[in-house]
Backbone as a printed PyTorch tensor [residue, N CA C, xyz], in Angstrom:
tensor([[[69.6790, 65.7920, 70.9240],
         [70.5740, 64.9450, 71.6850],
         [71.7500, 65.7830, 72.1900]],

        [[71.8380, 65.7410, 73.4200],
         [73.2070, 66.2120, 73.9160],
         [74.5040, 65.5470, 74.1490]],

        [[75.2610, 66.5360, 73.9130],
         [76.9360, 65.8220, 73.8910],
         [77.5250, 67.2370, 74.1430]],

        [[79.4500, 66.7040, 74.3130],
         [79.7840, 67.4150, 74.6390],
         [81.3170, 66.8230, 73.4090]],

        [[82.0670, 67.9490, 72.9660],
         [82.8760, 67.9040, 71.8130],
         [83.9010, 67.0870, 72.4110]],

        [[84.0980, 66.9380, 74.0570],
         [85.5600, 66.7830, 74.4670],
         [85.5670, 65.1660, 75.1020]],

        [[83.9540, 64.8410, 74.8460],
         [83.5190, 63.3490, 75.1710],
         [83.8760, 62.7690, 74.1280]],

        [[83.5460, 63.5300, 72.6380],
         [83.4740, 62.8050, 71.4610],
         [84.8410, 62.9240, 71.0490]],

        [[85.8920, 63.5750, 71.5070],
         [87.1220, 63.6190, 71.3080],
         [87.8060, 62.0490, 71.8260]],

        [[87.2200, 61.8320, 73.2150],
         [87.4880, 60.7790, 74.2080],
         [87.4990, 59.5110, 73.2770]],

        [[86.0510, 59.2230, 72.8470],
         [85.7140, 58.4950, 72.3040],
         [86.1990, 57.6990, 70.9230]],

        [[86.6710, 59.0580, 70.1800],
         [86.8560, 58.2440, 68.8370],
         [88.2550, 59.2640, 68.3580]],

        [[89.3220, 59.1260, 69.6050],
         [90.4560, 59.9090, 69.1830],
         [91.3430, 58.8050, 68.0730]],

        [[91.8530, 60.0000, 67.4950],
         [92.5930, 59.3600, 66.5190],
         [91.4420, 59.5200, 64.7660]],

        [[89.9990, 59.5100, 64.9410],
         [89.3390, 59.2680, 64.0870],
         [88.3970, 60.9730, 63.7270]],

        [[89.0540, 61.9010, 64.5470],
         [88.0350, 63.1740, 64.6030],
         [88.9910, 64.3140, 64.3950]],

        [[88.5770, 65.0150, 63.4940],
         [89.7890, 66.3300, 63.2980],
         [89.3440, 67.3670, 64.4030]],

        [[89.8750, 67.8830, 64.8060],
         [89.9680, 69.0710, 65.7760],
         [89.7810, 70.6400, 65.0250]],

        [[88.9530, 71.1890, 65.1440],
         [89.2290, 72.8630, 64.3810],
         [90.0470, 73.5800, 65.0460]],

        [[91.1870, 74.0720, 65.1130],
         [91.7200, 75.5000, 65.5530],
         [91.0060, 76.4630, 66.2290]],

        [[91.0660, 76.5540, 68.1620],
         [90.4100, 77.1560, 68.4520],
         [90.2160, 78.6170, 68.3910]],

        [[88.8770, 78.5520, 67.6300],
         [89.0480, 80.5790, 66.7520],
         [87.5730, 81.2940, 66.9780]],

        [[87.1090, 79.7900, 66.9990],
         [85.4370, 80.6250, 67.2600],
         [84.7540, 81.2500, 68.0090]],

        [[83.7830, 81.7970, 67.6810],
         [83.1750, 82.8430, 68.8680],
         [81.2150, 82.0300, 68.6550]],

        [[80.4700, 81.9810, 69.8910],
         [79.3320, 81.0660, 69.6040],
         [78.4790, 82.3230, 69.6080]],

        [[77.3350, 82.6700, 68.3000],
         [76.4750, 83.5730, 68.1600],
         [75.2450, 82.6920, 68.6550]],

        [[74.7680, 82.1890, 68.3910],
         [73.2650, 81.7320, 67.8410],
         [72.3080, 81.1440, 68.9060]],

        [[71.3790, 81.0310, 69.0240],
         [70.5820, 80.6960, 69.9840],
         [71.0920, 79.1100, 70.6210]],

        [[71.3170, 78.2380, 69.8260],
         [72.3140, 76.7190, 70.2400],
         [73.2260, 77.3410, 70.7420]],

        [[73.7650, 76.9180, 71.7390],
         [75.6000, 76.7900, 72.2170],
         [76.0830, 75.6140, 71.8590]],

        [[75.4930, 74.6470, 71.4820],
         [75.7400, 73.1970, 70.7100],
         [74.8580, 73.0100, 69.8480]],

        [[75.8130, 72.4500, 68.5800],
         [74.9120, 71.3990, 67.3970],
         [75.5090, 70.9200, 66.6040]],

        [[75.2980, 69.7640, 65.7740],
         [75.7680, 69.0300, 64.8840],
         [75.2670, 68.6850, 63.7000]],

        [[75.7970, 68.1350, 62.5420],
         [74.8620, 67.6290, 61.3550],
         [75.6170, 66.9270, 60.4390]],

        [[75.3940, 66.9170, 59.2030],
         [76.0220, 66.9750, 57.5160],
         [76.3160, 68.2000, 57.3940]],

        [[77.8030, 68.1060, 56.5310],
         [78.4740, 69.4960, 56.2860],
         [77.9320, 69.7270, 55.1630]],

        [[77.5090, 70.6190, 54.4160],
         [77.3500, 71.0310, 53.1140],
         [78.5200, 72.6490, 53.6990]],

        [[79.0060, 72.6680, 52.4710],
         [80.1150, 73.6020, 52.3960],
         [79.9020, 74.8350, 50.9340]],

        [[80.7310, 75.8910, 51.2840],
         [80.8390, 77.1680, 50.5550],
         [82.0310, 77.7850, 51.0020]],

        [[82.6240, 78.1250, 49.5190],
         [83.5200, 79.2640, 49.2440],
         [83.3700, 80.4340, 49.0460]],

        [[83.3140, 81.4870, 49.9080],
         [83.2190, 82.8280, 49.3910],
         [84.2530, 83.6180, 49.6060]],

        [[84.0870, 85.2230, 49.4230],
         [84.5450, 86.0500, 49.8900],
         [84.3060, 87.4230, 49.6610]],

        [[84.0980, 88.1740, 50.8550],
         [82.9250, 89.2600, 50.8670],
         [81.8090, 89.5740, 50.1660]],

        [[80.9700, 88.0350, 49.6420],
         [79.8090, 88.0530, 48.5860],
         [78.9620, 87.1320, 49.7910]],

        [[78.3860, 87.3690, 50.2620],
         [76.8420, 86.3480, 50.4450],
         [76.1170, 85.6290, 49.7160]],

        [[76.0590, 85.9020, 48.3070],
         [74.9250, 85.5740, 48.0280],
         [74.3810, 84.0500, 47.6530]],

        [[75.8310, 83.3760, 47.7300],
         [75.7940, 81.8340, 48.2450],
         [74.9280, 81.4280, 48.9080]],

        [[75.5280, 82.3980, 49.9510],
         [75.0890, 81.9270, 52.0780],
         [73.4250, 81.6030, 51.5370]],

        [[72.9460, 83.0100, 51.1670],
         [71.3680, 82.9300, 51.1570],
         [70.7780, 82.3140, 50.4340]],

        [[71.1290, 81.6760, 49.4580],
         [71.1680, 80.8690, 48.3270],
         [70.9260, 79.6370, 48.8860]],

        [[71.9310, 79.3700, 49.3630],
         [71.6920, 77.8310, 50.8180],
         [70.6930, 77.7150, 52.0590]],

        [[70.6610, 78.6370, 52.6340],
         [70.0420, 78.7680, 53.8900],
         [68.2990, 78.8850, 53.2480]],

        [[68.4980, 79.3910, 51.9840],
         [66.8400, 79.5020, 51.5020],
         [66.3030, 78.1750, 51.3530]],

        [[67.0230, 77.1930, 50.8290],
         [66.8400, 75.8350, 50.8220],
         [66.8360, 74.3430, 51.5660]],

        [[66.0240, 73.7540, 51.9800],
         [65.5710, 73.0150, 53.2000],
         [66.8410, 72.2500, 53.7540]],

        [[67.4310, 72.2400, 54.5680],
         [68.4140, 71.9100, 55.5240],
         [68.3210, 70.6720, 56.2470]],

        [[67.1570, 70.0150, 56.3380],
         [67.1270, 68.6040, 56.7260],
         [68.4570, 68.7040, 57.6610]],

        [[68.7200, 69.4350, 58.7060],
         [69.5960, 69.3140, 60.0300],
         [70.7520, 69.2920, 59.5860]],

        [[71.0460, 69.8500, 58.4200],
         [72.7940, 69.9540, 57.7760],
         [72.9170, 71.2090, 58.8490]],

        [[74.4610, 71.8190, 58.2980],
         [75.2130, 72.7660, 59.2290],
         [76.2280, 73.4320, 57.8650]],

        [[75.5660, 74.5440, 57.6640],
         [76.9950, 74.9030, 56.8460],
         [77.5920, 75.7090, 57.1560]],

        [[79.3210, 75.1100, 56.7600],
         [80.6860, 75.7690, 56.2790],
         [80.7940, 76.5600, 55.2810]],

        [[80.9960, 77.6400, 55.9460],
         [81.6440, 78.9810, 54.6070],
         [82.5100, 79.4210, 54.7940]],

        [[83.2900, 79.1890, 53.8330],
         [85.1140, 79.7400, 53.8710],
         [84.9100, 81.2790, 53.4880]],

        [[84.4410, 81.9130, 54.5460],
         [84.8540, 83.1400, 54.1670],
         [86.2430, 83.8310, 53.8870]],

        [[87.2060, 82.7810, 54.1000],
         [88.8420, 83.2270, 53.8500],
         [89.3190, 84.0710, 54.3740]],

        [[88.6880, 84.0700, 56.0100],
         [89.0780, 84.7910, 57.3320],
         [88.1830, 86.1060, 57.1420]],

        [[88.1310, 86.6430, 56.3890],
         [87.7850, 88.2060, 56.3970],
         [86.9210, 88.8360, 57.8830]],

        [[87.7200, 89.5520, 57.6730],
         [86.8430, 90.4430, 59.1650],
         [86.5840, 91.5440, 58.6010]],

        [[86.3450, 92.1950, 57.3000],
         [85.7640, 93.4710, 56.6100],
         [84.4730, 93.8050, 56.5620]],

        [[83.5260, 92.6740, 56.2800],
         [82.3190, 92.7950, 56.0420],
         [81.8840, 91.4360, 57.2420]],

        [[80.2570, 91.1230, 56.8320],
         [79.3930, 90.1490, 57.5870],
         [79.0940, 89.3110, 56.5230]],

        [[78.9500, 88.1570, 56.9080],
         [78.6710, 86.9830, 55.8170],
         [77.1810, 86.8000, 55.8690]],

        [[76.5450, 86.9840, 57.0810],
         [75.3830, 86.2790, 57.7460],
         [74.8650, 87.3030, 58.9150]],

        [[73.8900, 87.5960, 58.7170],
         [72.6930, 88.7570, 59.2910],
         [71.7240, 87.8720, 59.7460]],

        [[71.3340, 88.8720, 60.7840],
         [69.7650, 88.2750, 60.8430],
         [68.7080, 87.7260, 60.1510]],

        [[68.5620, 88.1050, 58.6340],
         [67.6190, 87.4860, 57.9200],
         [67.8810, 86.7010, 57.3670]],

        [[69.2690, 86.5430, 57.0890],
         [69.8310, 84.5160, 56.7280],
         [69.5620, 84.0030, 57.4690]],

        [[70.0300, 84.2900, 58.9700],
         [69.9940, 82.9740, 60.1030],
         [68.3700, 83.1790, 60.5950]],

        [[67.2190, 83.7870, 59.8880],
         [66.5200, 83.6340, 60.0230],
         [65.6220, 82.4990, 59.0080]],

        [[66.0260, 82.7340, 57.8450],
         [66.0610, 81.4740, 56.8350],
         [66.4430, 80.2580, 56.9520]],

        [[67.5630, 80.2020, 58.1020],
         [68.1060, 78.9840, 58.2280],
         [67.2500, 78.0530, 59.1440]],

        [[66.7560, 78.9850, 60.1570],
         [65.7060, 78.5520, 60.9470],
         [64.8290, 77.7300, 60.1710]],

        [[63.9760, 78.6560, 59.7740],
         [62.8630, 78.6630, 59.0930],
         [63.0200, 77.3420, 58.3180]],

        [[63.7900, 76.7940, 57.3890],
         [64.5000, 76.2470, 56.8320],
         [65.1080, 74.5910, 57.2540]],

        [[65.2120, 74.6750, 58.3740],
         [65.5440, 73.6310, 59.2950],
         [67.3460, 73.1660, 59.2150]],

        [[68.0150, 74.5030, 59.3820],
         [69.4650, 74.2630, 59.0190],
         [69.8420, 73.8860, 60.7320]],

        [[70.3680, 72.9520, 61.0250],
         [71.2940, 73.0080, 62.6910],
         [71.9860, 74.1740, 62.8520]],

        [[72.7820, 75.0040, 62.0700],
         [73.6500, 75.6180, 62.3900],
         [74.3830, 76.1200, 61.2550]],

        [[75.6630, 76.8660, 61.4900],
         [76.2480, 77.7050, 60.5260],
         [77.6090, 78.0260, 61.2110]],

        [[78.6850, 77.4050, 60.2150],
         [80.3520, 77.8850, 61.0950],
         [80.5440, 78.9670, 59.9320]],

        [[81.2200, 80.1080, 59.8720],
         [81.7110, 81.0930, 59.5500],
         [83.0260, 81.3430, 59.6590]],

        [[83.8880, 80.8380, 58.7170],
         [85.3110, 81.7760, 58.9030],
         [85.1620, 82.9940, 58.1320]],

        [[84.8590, 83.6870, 59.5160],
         [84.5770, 85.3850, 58.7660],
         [83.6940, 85.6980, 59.4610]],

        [[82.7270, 86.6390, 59.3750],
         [82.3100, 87.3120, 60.8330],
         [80.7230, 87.6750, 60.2060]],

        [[80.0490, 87.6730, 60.9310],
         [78.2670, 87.9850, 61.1290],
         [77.9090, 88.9740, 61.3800]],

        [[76.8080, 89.1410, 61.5100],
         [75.7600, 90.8420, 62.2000],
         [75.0160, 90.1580, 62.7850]],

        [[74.2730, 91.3900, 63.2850],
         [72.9460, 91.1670, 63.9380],
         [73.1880, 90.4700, 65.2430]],

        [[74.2840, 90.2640, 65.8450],
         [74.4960, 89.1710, 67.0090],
         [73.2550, 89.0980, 67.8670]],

        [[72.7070, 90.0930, 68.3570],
         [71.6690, 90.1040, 69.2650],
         [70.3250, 89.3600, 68.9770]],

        [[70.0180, 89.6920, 67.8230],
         [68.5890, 88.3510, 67.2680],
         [69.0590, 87.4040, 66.8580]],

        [[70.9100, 87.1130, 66.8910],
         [70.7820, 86.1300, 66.3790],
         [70.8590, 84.7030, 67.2650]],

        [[70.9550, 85.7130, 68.7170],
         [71.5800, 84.6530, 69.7510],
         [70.0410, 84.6090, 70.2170]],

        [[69.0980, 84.9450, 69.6560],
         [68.0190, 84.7230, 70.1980],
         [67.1910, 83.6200, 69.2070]],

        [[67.7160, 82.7860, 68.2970],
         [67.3030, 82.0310, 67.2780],
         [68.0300, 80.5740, 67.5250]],

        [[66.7680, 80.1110, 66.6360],
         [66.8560, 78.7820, 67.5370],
         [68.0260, 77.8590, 66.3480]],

        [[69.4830, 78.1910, 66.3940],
         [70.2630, 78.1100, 65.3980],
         [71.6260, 78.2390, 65.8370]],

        [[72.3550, 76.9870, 65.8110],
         [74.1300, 77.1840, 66.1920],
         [74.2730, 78.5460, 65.0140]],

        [[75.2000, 79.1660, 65.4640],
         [75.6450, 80.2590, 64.5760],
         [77.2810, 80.3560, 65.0390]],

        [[78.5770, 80.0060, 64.5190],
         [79.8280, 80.4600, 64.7920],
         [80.5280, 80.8840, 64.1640]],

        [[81.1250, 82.0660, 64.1850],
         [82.0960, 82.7510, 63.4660],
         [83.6370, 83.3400, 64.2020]],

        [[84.0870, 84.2340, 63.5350],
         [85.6330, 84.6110, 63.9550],
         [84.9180, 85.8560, 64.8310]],

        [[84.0020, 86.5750, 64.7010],
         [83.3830, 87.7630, 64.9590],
         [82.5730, 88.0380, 64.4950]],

        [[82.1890, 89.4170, 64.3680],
         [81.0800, 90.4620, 64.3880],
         [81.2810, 91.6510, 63.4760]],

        [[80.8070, 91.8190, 62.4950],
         [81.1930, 93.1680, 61.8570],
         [79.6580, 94.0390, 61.2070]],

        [[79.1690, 95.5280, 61.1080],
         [78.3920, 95.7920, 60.9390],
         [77.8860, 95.9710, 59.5180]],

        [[79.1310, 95.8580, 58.5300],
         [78.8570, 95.8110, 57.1690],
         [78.5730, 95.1570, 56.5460]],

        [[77.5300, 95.1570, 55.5060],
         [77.2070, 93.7370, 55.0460],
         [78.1300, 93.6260, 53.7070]],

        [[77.5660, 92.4220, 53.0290],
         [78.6960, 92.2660, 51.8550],
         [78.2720, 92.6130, 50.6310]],

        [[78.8420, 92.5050, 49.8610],
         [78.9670, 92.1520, 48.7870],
         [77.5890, 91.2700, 47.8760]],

        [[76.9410, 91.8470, 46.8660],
         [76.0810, 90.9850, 46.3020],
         [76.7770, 90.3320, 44.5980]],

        [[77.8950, 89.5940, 44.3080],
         [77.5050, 89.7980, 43.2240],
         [77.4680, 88.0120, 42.5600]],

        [[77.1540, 87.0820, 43.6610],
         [77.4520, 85.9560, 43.5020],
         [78.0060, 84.8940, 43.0170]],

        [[79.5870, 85.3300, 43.6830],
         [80.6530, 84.6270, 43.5720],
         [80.9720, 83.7420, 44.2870]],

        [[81.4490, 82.2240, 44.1020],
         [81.8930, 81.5460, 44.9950],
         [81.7790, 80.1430, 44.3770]],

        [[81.8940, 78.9630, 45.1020],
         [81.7240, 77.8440, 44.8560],
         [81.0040, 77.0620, 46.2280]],

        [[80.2630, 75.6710, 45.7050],
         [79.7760, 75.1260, 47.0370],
         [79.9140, 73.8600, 46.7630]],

        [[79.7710, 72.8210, 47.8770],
         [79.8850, 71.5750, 47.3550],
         [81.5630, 71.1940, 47.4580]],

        [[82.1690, 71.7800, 47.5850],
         [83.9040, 71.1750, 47.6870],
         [84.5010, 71.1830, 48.6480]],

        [[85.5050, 70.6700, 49.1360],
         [86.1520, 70.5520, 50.4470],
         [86.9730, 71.8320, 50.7180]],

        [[86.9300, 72.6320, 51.6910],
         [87.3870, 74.0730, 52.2500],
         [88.1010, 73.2500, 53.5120]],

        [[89.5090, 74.2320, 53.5980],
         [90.3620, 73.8380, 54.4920],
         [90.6120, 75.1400, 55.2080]],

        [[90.5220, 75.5150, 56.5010],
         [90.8250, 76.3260, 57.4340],
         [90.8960, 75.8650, 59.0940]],

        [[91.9970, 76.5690, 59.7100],
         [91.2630, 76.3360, 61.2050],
         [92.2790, 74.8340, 61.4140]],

        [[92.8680, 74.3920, 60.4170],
         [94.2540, 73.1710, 60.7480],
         [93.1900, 72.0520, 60.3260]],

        [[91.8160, 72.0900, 59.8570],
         [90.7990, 70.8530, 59.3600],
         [90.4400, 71.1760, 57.9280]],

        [[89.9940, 70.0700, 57.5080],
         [89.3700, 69.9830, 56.1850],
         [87.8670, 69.5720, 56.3750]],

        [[87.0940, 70.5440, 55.8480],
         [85.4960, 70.2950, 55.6890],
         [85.0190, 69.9120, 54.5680]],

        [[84.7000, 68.5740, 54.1080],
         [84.0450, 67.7350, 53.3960],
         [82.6130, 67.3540, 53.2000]],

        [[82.1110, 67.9910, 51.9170],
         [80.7370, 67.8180, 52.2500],
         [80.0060, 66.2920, 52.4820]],

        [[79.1830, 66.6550, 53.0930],
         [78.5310, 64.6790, 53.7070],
         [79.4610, 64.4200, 54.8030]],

        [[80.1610, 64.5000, 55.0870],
         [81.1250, 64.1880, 56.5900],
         [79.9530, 65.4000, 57.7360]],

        [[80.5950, 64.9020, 58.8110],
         [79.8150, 65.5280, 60.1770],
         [80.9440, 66.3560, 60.7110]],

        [[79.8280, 67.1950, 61.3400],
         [80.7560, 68.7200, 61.9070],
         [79.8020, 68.6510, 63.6050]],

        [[80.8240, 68.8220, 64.7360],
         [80.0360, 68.5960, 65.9930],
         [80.4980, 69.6890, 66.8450]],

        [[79.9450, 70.9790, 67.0810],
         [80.4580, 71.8770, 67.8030],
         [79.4750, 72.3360, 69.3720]],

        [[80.3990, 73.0270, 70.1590],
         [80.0340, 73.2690, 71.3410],
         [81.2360, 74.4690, 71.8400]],

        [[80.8590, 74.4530, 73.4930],
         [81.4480, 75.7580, 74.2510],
         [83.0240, 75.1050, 73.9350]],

        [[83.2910, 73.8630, 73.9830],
         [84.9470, 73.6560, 73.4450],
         [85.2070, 73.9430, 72.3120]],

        [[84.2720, 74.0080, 71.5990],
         [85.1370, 74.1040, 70.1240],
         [84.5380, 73.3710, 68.9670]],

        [[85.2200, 73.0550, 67.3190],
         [84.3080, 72.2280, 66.7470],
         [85.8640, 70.9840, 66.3900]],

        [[84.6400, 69.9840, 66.0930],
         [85.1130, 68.2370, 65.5500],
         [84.4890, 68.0370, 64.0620]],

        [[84.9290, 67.4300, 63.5220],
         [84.4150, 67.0450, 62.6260],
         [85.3510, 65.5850, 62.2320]],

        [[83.9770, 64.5820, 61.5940],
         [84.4600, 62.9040, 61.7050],
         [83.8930, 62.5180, 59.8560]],

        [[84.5150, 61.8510, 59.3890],
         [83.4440, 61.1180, 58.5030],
         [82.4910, 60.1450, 58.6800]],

        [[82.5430, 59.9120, 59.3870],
         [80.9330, 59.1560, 60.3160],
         [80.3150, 59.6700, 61.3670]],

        [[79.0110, 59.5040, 61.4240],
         [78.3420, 60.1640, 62.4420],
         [78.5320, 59.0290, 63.9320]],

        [[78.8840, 60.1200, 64.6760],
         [79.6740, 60.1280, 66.5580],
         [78.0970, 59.9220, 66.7200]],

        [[77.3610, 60.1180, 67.0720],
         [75.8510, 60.0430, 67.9990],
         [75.3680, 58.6700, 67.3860]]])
């Protein structure tokens, strides 16, 4: 289904948080939406893959990478899992690899950037809790709706 973030702004202002515009769009989607399932990290992945290995039923996950631009959270062979997997998409505060296969996958992918290092294995973090960045709060089970404007997120599903 198509939409556009600045219709659904129209629509149900007052009822939709706005993210801080920061993102950069990787992934084969330039739009998508879902259920948030959420993660805390920082320069560890091994969350990310942890999630993305597991069936996605059209969720979208949030990972507080806690800004970092040092390392990559998310490579090609996560957002190839995520695919595979049936994830909508993936917001990143914190930055990715692989941009080039990844904009070729059939998968919202957004982050702050791009970095060539990967991270950290030693699986640290938390998932499942509400992460605040970007002037919004991401709540898991609430909806996250992003595009070329930017992302929304509502506690009820807009579509």
């Amino acid at each position: 289904m198509s939409f556009q973030t600045a219709d659904l702004c129209d629509a149900h202002e007052g009822k939709i948080r706005v993210v801080t515009p920061m993102f950069r769009s990787f992934g084969g989607h330039k739009e998508f939406y879902g259920r948030i399932k959420t993660l805390k990290v920082f320069e560890d992945n091994s969350l990310v893959r942890t999630c993305l290995e597991s069936p996605g039923e059209g969720l979208v996950l949030v990972v507080d990478g806690g800004g970092s631009m040092r390392c990559a959270l998310v490579g090609d062979q996560l957002a190839l899992l995520g695919v595979k997997n049936g994830w909508a998409g993936v917001v990143v505060y914190g930055c990715i690899r692989d941009s080039r296969p990844i904009g070729e996958m059939d998968l919202g992918v957004f982050a702050l950037g791009t970095h060539p290092m990967k991270s950290i294995k030693k699986g640290v973090g938390e998932q499942d809790i509400p992460v605040t960045f970007g002037g919004a709060t991401f709540t898991p089970g609430e909806y996250l709706y992003a595009d070329e404007d930017g992302v929304i997120v509502s506690e009820t599903p807009l579509l």
